[in-house]
Amino acid sequence: MQRAAALVRRGCGPRTPSSWGRSQSSAAAEASAVLKVRPERSRRERILTLESMNPQVKAVEYAVRGPIVLKAGEIELELQRGIKKPFTEVIRANIGDAQAMGQQPITFLRQVMALCTYPNLLDSPSFPEDAKKRARRILQACGGNSLGSYSASQGVNCIREDVAAYITRRDGGVPADPDNIYLTTGASDGISILVSGGGKSRTGVMIPIPQYPLYSAVISELDAIQVNYYLDEENCWALNVNELRRAVQEAKDHCDPKVLCIINPGNPTGQVQSRKCIEDVIHFAWEEKLFLLADEVYQDNVYSPDCRFHSFKKVLYEMGPEYSSNVELASFHSTSKGYMGECGYRGGYMEVINLHPEIKGQLVKLLSVRLCPPVSGQAAMDIVVNPPVAGEESFEQFSREKESVLGNLAKKAKLTEDLFNQVPGIHCNPLQGAMYAFPRIFIPAKAVEAAQAHQMAPDMFYCMKLLEETGICVVPGSGFGQREGTYHFRMTILPPVEKLKTVLQKVKDFHINFLEKYA
Amino acid sequence: MQRAAALVRRGCGPRTPSSWGRSQSSAAAEASAVLKVRPERSRRERILTLESMNPQVKAVEYAVRGPIVLKAGEIELELQRGIKKPFTEVIRANIGDAQAMGQQPITFLRQVMALCTYPNLLDSPSFPEDAKKRARRILQACGGNSLGSYSASQGVNCIREDVAAYITRRDGGVPADPDNIYLTTGASDGISILVSGGGKSRTGVMIPIPQYPLYSAVISELDAIQVNYYLDEENCWALNVNELRRAVQEAKDHCDPKVLCIINPGNPTGQVQSRKCIEDVIHFAWEEKLFLLADEVYQDNVYSPDCRFHSFKKVLYEMGPEYSSNVELASFHSTSKGYMGECGYRGGYMEVINLHPEIKGQLVKLLSVRLCPPVSGQAAMDIVVNPPVAGEESFEQFSREKESVLGNLAKKAKLTEDLFNQVPGIHCNPLQGAMYAFPRIFIPAKAVEAAQAHQMAPDMFYCMKLLEETGICVVPGSGFGQREGTYHFRMTILPPVEKLKTVLQKVKDFHINFLEKYA
C-alpha cells in the first residue's frame, strides 16, 4: 500500500533535469548516442545511469525535500523573474527549519561559537564571562586548541561528558556514561549509521506510520525490510502496543524483525507518548528481542499542559534491572530542534545502552572512516546541553530567549489545531509536541480521479495545487505513510504568529475552493 | 595478498573493550548469558552482535584511526596518570591534522566565520571590511540570513558559484558550472556518496596501492570489488598506465570494473602526477569506459620545484571534445588540507562532469536525506575558494600566512626525505606534494617472525614498537596496501620544523636499534 502510493508518486513532478531522475536532456543524450553521425564527437552512453547505478540508492525516497520542494524552488525563480502569481512569496512550511522562518538564534550559543571560532575575541569586553568560560573549556579539549582540528571520531571528550551530565539531570539522576555518548552530524547521521551497521539485507526494521522519511530512506539504502506499525489517528496518534504485536507477527513470515524505531515526540504527528505507553513499548521490545531506537530530537518541544516528555532511558531504568541491563537502546538528540533551531551546524548526539562492546568498537570504526562530526556542530551541542545556569551572567537573557521561542511555539500549536478544525473536511489532532501539524484532509472522488490522470498520489495533487495557488509549500502525507484511503499533509508551525495566521487562512480558503471545484 | 595482510592485522591490537571488536567483557557477558543463575537479573545475549550485524560494515577497515591510534590514546592516558615512559608525550603523526600540530588558522578565514556566526560583530571596528563583505554575502544567501538554517542539499548557491569561479581561474579559463558543484561534509563524504551511489554489489572499483583507506572502507561497505593497481615505488610512486591495463584485464574475469579512483597529489605516497600521466589515465578511462574519480584535495600542496598540479578537469578539456563530452569525472576538494588545514569544519566540494542528468537528480536526492552539509563548513569552503585579492585590506596578511604555511611544508618535505634516506634500511621517495612521507622500511626476518608470533603484520609490529618506545604514532603501510614483502609506514610532516627534526632523529635511532635487535 505504502509502496503503491510511492510508485504513483514517482510518476509525478515537474520534468526538469534536476527532478528525481526524469529529464528531457537525458532523452536527447540517448538519441545522440544512437545516431553517432560523427563518432569522434558524438556523446557516448553514460557509464553511470539509472540502470547501472546502485538499485538500493535508486529506491530511496525522501519526501521532505522531494518533487514538491523542487517545484517550490522553480516558483521562487519565476517570482524573481517577475512572473505574476496569485502570491508574492513561497512560504516553505515543508521543513522544520526554524531560523529560516525568522527565529533568532539563542545569543549565548552564538557568542560561545564566535569565541571558539576566533579566539582573539576572548580578550573583547563585549562578550560575557560565562560565554568565555565555556569557549575556553571547549577549545582546551580540541587538538591545538582549535575547532579546525579533527576531534576523536566519537566526539570531543568534554562535550561527551557534558552530554552525559545533561542526560543525568534530565532523567532525575539515572546515570549516563560519557563512553556511551557518540557525537554525530545531526541526528540523521547517527540514525543512519546505527541502522546500517545493525541491520543487514532482509533485517526487519519496524517504523511508525506516519514516519519521518529518513527511516524509510535508510532502510531502502540498506535493502532491509520496512515493517510498518500504524499510529492510532483516532486516538491522537497514540502508539498502541497491540498494533506493534500485529506488525511483528505478520513480519515474521517474511523477515527477521530486529529493530524497533520510535519517534517521540512524534514527527510528523506531534503526539507525545505517555509514560505507560513507553513502558509497554519497552516490555514489548524486551519480549520480542528488538533493538530500540528512540528518536527524541523533539524532547524540548512539548506544548500540551497534559503531556510531559519521558525519555526511554529513564523509563527503562525505572522498570528494573531485567530491562535496564538487557534492552538495547539508542536515543538521538540534535541541535536542530528544541528552542535553538541550529539546523545548519549539524550537531547531534546518540546515547547507546547495553550495546555489545564489540559493536561499540565497530561503531567507532565506522564513524572514524568519516573522521569526525563537524567540530563546530559539536560545540553547538555542548551549549545546548550546558546552557547558562542561575547566577551566571547570561542566565536571564538566555532564559528569556528560550521561553519566548517555546512559548510562541505552544501558542502556534494551539492556534493551528483550532483553525484547522474550523475547516470543513479537515481534521487535526492536538499538536502535543514537535513542530508540525499533520491534519487529515478529505479529498473528493473527482479530485482523486484528477490526480490519477496526472499520475500523482491524491495528496501530492492537493499539495501541488496548494503550492501553485497560494505559494504555501507543505509535504503530502504519502511521503510519510498513512492508512490507505486517508490523506494528510505535514505543515510546520514555524512561521511567526501573524504570518502563520495568514497561512492558515489561505489553506482554509484553498481547501473550501478545492472541495467546491471537485464536488 | 592485501586481504591476507588484513587478516593478520585483524588479530592484533590491544584487548580493550573499545578496540575493534575483541574484548574480555564480551566474553564475560556471554558467560553470564550461559550461566543464567538468576534469570530475572541475568544478562541476555545481545541482539546486535558481530554475528548479527551488517557483514559489509564488519568488513570495513580504516587504518588511519585503527588499533595503533587506540593504543596511542591508551598511552596518553597512562602518561596523564603519571606512569613513566621513555618519552613525555605522544606525537600523533598518523593523521593530516595540521592545526592539531600547531598550525595557526588563516586569520581572514576565521574572521569571516566569526562574523557569520555572530553577526553583531559586523558593527565592530576590529574586523576588516573585506571580511565583512564576504560574511554579508554568505549570510544573505542563507535562509533567515543565518548559518543556523539548513541550506539547499547541494549547498548554498552563492558558495557553489564561488567554487565554480575558482575552478575556472585555476584551470586557466576552462569553464565550470555551479550546477555541477556539490558542497559536501569534507571530501570523504562526497567520495563515499558517489561510490555508493554509482557502484553496486560486485562493481569493480579500481584504487591505487598504496591508497587512502577511505576507498577500501567504502568499497567494503558497498560489497563492491576492490581492484588494485600498483603505483611504481621505483619510479617515485608514479602511476603507469600499463599497470592500469593489467589490473583492469585481470579484474574483468570476476567483476565489472566501472570506477577508477586516482589520488593526485598522492596520499600516502606524495607523488604529483605529470600532465602526460593524466592524459594517459584519461585516455584509458575513455577506452575502458570507466568513471573517473579524482581525489584532488592536496591540489595546493605541491613542493617539488619540478612538479605542478594539473587538474583532471583541465586536462580533460584540453584533450578535446571526444573526451570532454564523454568522460565522466568527479573531482573532490576540501577545507581540511592545503594551507588552511580546517579539518574540523568538515567543508568540501565535488565537481561532476558529464554526469547523466538522471544521476544528478539521484545525487541530490541522496544528499537531501542527510538534509545538508554543515553550513559553517560551506562558509569555510567559500573563503578557501574566494580569498582576499590584491588591493583588498586583508590581502597582505593573508598572503603572508599562506606563504608561511606552504613554505614550511616544502621545507619539511625536503628535510624528511633527506633525513630518512640517511638511515640504513629506510628508503624514502621524494615528497613531491601532499603532507606525508611513506618510506619503505627493511624489517629483518627475525622481526617478521616475532610479529607473526604476536599475530601482527610485520609493519604493524614495527609501528607498535615505535609508538611504545618513542611515543611517535605513525600508520603501518599494511593499512594502505603495499606490494607483498615490502613494508612502509605513513608519517605526516606536520609537526613544527624543530619538533619534526626530533621526531626524525628518534625514528632513526629506533630503526637502528630495531635492526640490531632483530639482526
mmCIF file of N, CA, C and O in Angstrom, chain A residues 141-184:
data_model
loop_
_atom_site.group_PDB
_atom_site.id
_atom_site.type_symbol
_atom_site.label_atom_id
_atom_site.label_comp_id
_atom_site.label_asym_id
_atom_site.label_seq_id
_atom_site.Cartn_x
_atom_site.Cartn_y
_atom_site.Cartn_z
ATOM 1 N N ALA A 141 39.841 21.408 24.996
ATOM 2 C CA ALA A 141 39.642 19.982 24.709
ATOM 3 C C ALA A 141 39.864 19.653 23.236
ATOM 4 O O ALA A 141 39.809 18.496 22.839
ATOM 5 N N CYS A 142 40.112 20.682 22.416
ATOM 6 C CA CYS A 142 40.316 20.467 20.975
ATOM 7 C C CYS A 142 41.803 20.366 20.659
ATOM 8 O O CYS A 142 42.612 21.060 21.284
ATOM 9 N N GLY A 143 42.165 19.540 19.689
ATOM 10 C CA GLY A 143 43.549 19.452 19.237
ATOM 11 C C GLY A 143 44.047 20.830 18.845
ATOM 12 O O GLY A 143 43.361 21.562 18.130
ATOM 13 N N GLY A 144 45.239 21.219 19.330
ATOM 14 C CA GLY A 144 45.774 22.537 19.005
ATOM 15 C C GLY A 144 44.870 23.671 19.463
ATOM 16 O O GLY A 144 44.953 24.779 18.928
ATOM 17 N N ASN A 145 43.994 23.403 20.430
ATOM 18 C CA ASN A 145 43.025 24.396 20.930
ATOM 19 C C ASN A 145 42.233 25.046 19.805
ATOM 20 O O ASN A 145 41.954 26.238 19.833
ATOM 21 N N SER A 146 41.862 24.248 18.804
ATOM 22 C CA SER A 146 41.208 24.831 17.626
ATOM 23 C C SER A 146 40.040 23.986 17.146
ATOM 24 O O SER A 146 40.126 22.755 17.098
ATOM 25 N N LEU A 147 38.961 24.667 16.758
ATOM 26 C CA LEU A 147 37.829 23.990 16.110
ATOM 27 C C LEU A 147 38.240 23.421 14.755
ATOM 28 O O LEU A 147 37.490 22.670 14.152
ATOM 29 N N GLY A 148 39.405 23.815 14.271
ATOM 30 C CA GLY A 148 39.876 23.383 12.955
ATOM 31 C C GLY A 148 40.578 22.044 12.961
ATOM 32 O O GLY A 148 40.954 21.547 11.905
ATOM 33 N N SER A 149 40.773 21.439 14.136
ATOM 34 C CA SER A 149 41.376 20.106 14.196
ATOM 35 C C SER A 149 40.280 19.056 14.139
ATOM 36 O O SER A 149 39.144 19.312 14.544
ATOM 37 N N TYR A 150 40.630 17.872 13.642
ATOM 38 C CA TYR A 150 39.716 16.749 13.785
ATOM 39 C C TYR A 150 39.520 16.481 15.268
ATOM 40 O O TYR A 150 40.457 16.638 16.064
ATOM 41 N N SER A 151 38.341 16.048 15.652
ATOM 42 C CA SER A 151 38.175 15.538 17.011
ATOM 43 C C SER A 151 38.302 14.025 16.971
ATOM 44 O O SER A 151 38.415 13.429 15.896
ATOM 45 N N ALA A 152 38.278 13.390 18.149
ATOM 46 C CA ALA A 152 38.122 11.941 18.189
ATOM 47 C C ALA A 152 36.862 11.588 17.405
ATOM 48 O O ALA A 152 35.928 12.390 17.332
ATOM 49 N N SER A 153 36.843 10.397 16.817
ATOM 50 C CA SER A 153 35.705 10.016 15.969
ATOM 51 C C SER A 153 34.406 10.022 16.756
ATOM 52 O O SER A 153 33.340 10.321 16.230
ATOM 53 N N GLN A 154 34.487 9.702 18.030
ATOM 54 C CA GLN A 154 33.293 9.646 18.865
ATOM 55 C C GLN A 154 32.878 11.042 19.335
ATOM 56 O O GLN A 154 31.771 11.213 19.858
ATOM 57 N N GLY A 155 33.746 12.033 19.134
ATOM 58 C CA GLY A 155 33.441 13.392 19.554
ATOM 59 C C GLY A 155 34.397 13.876 20.626
ATOM 60 O O GLY A 155 35.109 13.086 21.242
ATOM 61 N N VAL A 156 34.416 15.185 20.843
ATOM 62 C CA VAL A 156 35.297 15.802 21.841
ATOM 63 C C VAL A 156 34.932 15.274 23.239
ATOM 64 O O VAL A 156 33.758 15.264 23.617
ATOM 65 N N ASN A 157 35.947 14.847 24.006
ATOM 66 C CA ASN A 157 35.688 14.221 25.309
ATOM 67 C C ASN A 157 34.824 15.068 26.237
ATOM 68 O O ASN A 157 33.830 14.606 26.777
ATOM 69 N N CYS A 158 35.215 16.336 26.427
ATOM 70 C CA CYS A 158 34.499 17.122 27.454
ATOM 71 C C CYS A 158 33.066 17.403 27.016
ATOM 72 O O CYS A 158 32.178 17.577 27.847
ATOM 73 N N ILE A 159 32.819 17.408 25.715
ATOM 74 C CA ILE A 159 31.441 17.607 25.253
ATOM 75 C C ILE A 159 30.621 16.349 25.525
ATOM 76 O O ILE A 159 29.469 16.424 25.975
ATOM 77 N N ARG A 160 31.241 15.176 25.336
ATOM 78 C CA ARG A 160 30.530 13.946 25.675
ATOM 79 C C ARG A 160 30.244 13.888 27.179
ATOM 80 O O ARG A 160 29.190 13.416 27.603
ATOM 81 N N GLU A 161 31.168 14.414 27.978
ATOM 82 C CA GLU A 161 30.915 14.469 29.428
ATOM 83 C C GLU A 161 29.738 15.393 29.742
ATOM 84 O O GLU A 161 28.890 15.078 30.577
ATOM 85 N N ASP A 162 29.700 16.542 29.050
ATOM 86 C CA ASP A 162 28.590 17.481 29.285
ATOM 87 C C ASP A 162 27.259 16.863 28.863
ATOM 88 O O ASP A 162 26.238 17.074 29.517
ATOM 89 N N VAL A 163 27.279 16.120 27.768
ATOM 90 C CA VAL A 163 26.051 15.457 27.324
ATOM 91 C C VAL A 163 25.598 14.459 28.387
ATOM 92 O O VAL A 163 24.418 14.415 28.755
ATOM 93 N N ALA A 164 26.549 13.690 28.908
ATOM 94 C CA ALA A 164 26.199 12.687 29.929
ATOM 95 C C ALA A 164 25.626 13.372 31.174
ATOM 96 O O ALA A 164 24.634 12.908 31.752
ATOM 97 N N ALA A 165 26.220 14.494 31.564
ATOM 98 C CA ALA A 165 25.724 15.210 32.746
ATOM 99 C C ALA A 165 24.316 15.743 32.484
ATOM 100 O O ALA A 165 23.446 15.700 33.363
ATOM 101 N N TYR A 166 24.078 16.230 31.269
ATOM 102 C CA TYR A 166 22.747 16.725 30.896
ATOM 103 C C TYR A 166 21.711 15.613 30.994
ATOM 104 O O TYR A 166 20.622 15.786 31.572
ATOM 105 N N ILE A 167 22.046 14.454 30.441
ATOM 106 C CA ILE A 167 21.096 13.333 30.452
ATOM 107 C C ILE A 167 20.790 12.920 31.895
ATOM 108 O O ILE A 167 19.644 12.664 32.252
ATOM 109 N N THR A 168 21.833 12.903 32.721
ATOM 110 C CA THR A 168 21.646 12.529 34.131
ATOM 111 C C THR A 168 20.689 13.507 34.817
ATOM 112 O O THR A 168 19.776 13.100 35.532
ATOM 113 N N ARG A 169 20.887 14.794 34.588
ATOM 114 C CA ARG A 169 19.974 15.799 35.157
ATOM 115 C C ARG A 169 18.559 15.598 34.611
ATOM 116 O O ARG A 169 17.588 15.580 35.356
ATOM 117 N N ARG A 170 18.462 15.481 33.282
ATOM 118 C CA ARG A 170 17.150 15.349 32.637
ATOM 119 C C ARG A 170 16.382 14.155 33.195
ATOM 120 O O ARG A 170 15.174 14.221 33.403
ATOM 121 N N ASP A 171 17.109 13.059 33.448
ATOM 122 C CA ASP A 171 16.456 11.820 33.863
ATOM 123 C C ASP A 171 16.448 11.651 35.378
ATOM 124 O O ASP A 171 16.387 10.521 35.886
ATOM 125 N N GLY A 172 16.526 12.757 36.095
ATOM 126 C CA GLY A 172 16.383 12.724 37.540
ATOM 127 C C GLY A 172 17.412 11.849 38.231
ATOM 128 O O GLY A 172 17.099 11.161 39.199
ATOM 129 N N GLY A 173 18.624 11.831 37.706
ATOM 130 C CA GLY A 173 19.694 11.132 38.397
ATOM 131 C C GLY A 173 20.054 9.771 37.820
ATOM 132 O O GLY A 173 21.069 9.192 38.211
ATOM 133 N N VAL A 174 19.272 9.247 36.882
ATOM 134 C CA VAL A 174 19.676 7.991 36.221
ATOM 135 C C VAL A 174 21.016 8.260 35.531
ATOM 136 O O VAL A 174 21.106 9.167 34.709
ATOM 137 N N PRO A 175 22.047 7.496 35.902
ATOM 138 C CA PRO A 175 23.374 7.875 35.426
ATOM 139 C C PRO A 175 23.555 7.656 33.923
ATOM 140 O O PRO A 175 22.988 6.743 33.341
ATOM 141 N N ALA A 176 24.356 8.540 33.318
ATOM 142 C CA ALA A 176 24.729 8.384 31.910
ATOM 143 C C ALA A 176 26.253 8.342 31.847
ATOM 144 O O ALA A 176 26.932 9.048 32.590
ATOM 145 N N ASP A 177 26.778 7.500 30.971
ATOM 146 C CA ASP A 177 28.222 7.273 30.874
ATOM 147 C C ASP A 177 28.748 7.937 29.591
ATOM 148 O O ASP A 177 28.267 7.610 28.502
ATOM 149 N N PRO A 178 29.722 8.858 29.712
ATOM 150 C CA PRO A 178 30.251 9.513 28.504
ATOM 151 C C PRO A 178 30.726 8.519 27.451
ATOM 152 O O PRO A 178 30.680 8.811 26.255
ATOM 153 N N ASP A 179 31.139 7.319 27.890
ATOM 154 C CA ASP A 179 31.565 6.298 26.928
ATOM 155 C C ASP A 179 30.432 5.831 26.028
ATOM 156 O O ASP A 179 30.664 5.259 24.969
ATOM 157 N N ASN A 180 29.197 6.044 26.484
ATOM 158 C CA ASN A 180 28.038 5.638 25.695
ATOM 159 C C ASN A 180 27.519 6.762 24.798
ATOM 160 O O ASN A 180 26.511 6.592 24.123
ATOM 161 N N ILE A 181 28.189 7.899 24.832
ATOM 162 C CA ILE A 181 27.745 9.050 24.040
ATOM 163 C C ILE A 181 28.593 9.153 22.779
ATOM 164 O O ILE A 181 29.823 9.123 22.841
ATOM 165 N N TYR A 182 27.935 9.289 21.648
ATOM 166 C CA TYR A 182 28.613 9.492 20.368
ATOM 167 C C TYR A 182 28.084 10.781 19.764
ATOM 168 O O TYR A 182 26.874 10.898 19.531
ATOM 169 N N LEU A 183 28.963 11.731 19.514
ATOM 170 C CA LEU A 183 28.512 12.957 18.849
ATOM 171 C C LEU A 183 28.382 12.659 17.354
ATOM 172 O O LEU A 183 29.156 11.876 16.792
ATOM 173 N N THR A 184 27.381 13.276 16.737
ATOM 174 C CA THR A 184 27.049 12.926 15.350
ATOM 175 C C THR A 184 26.819 14.186 14.509
ATOM 176 O O THR A 184 26.740 15.290 15.045
#
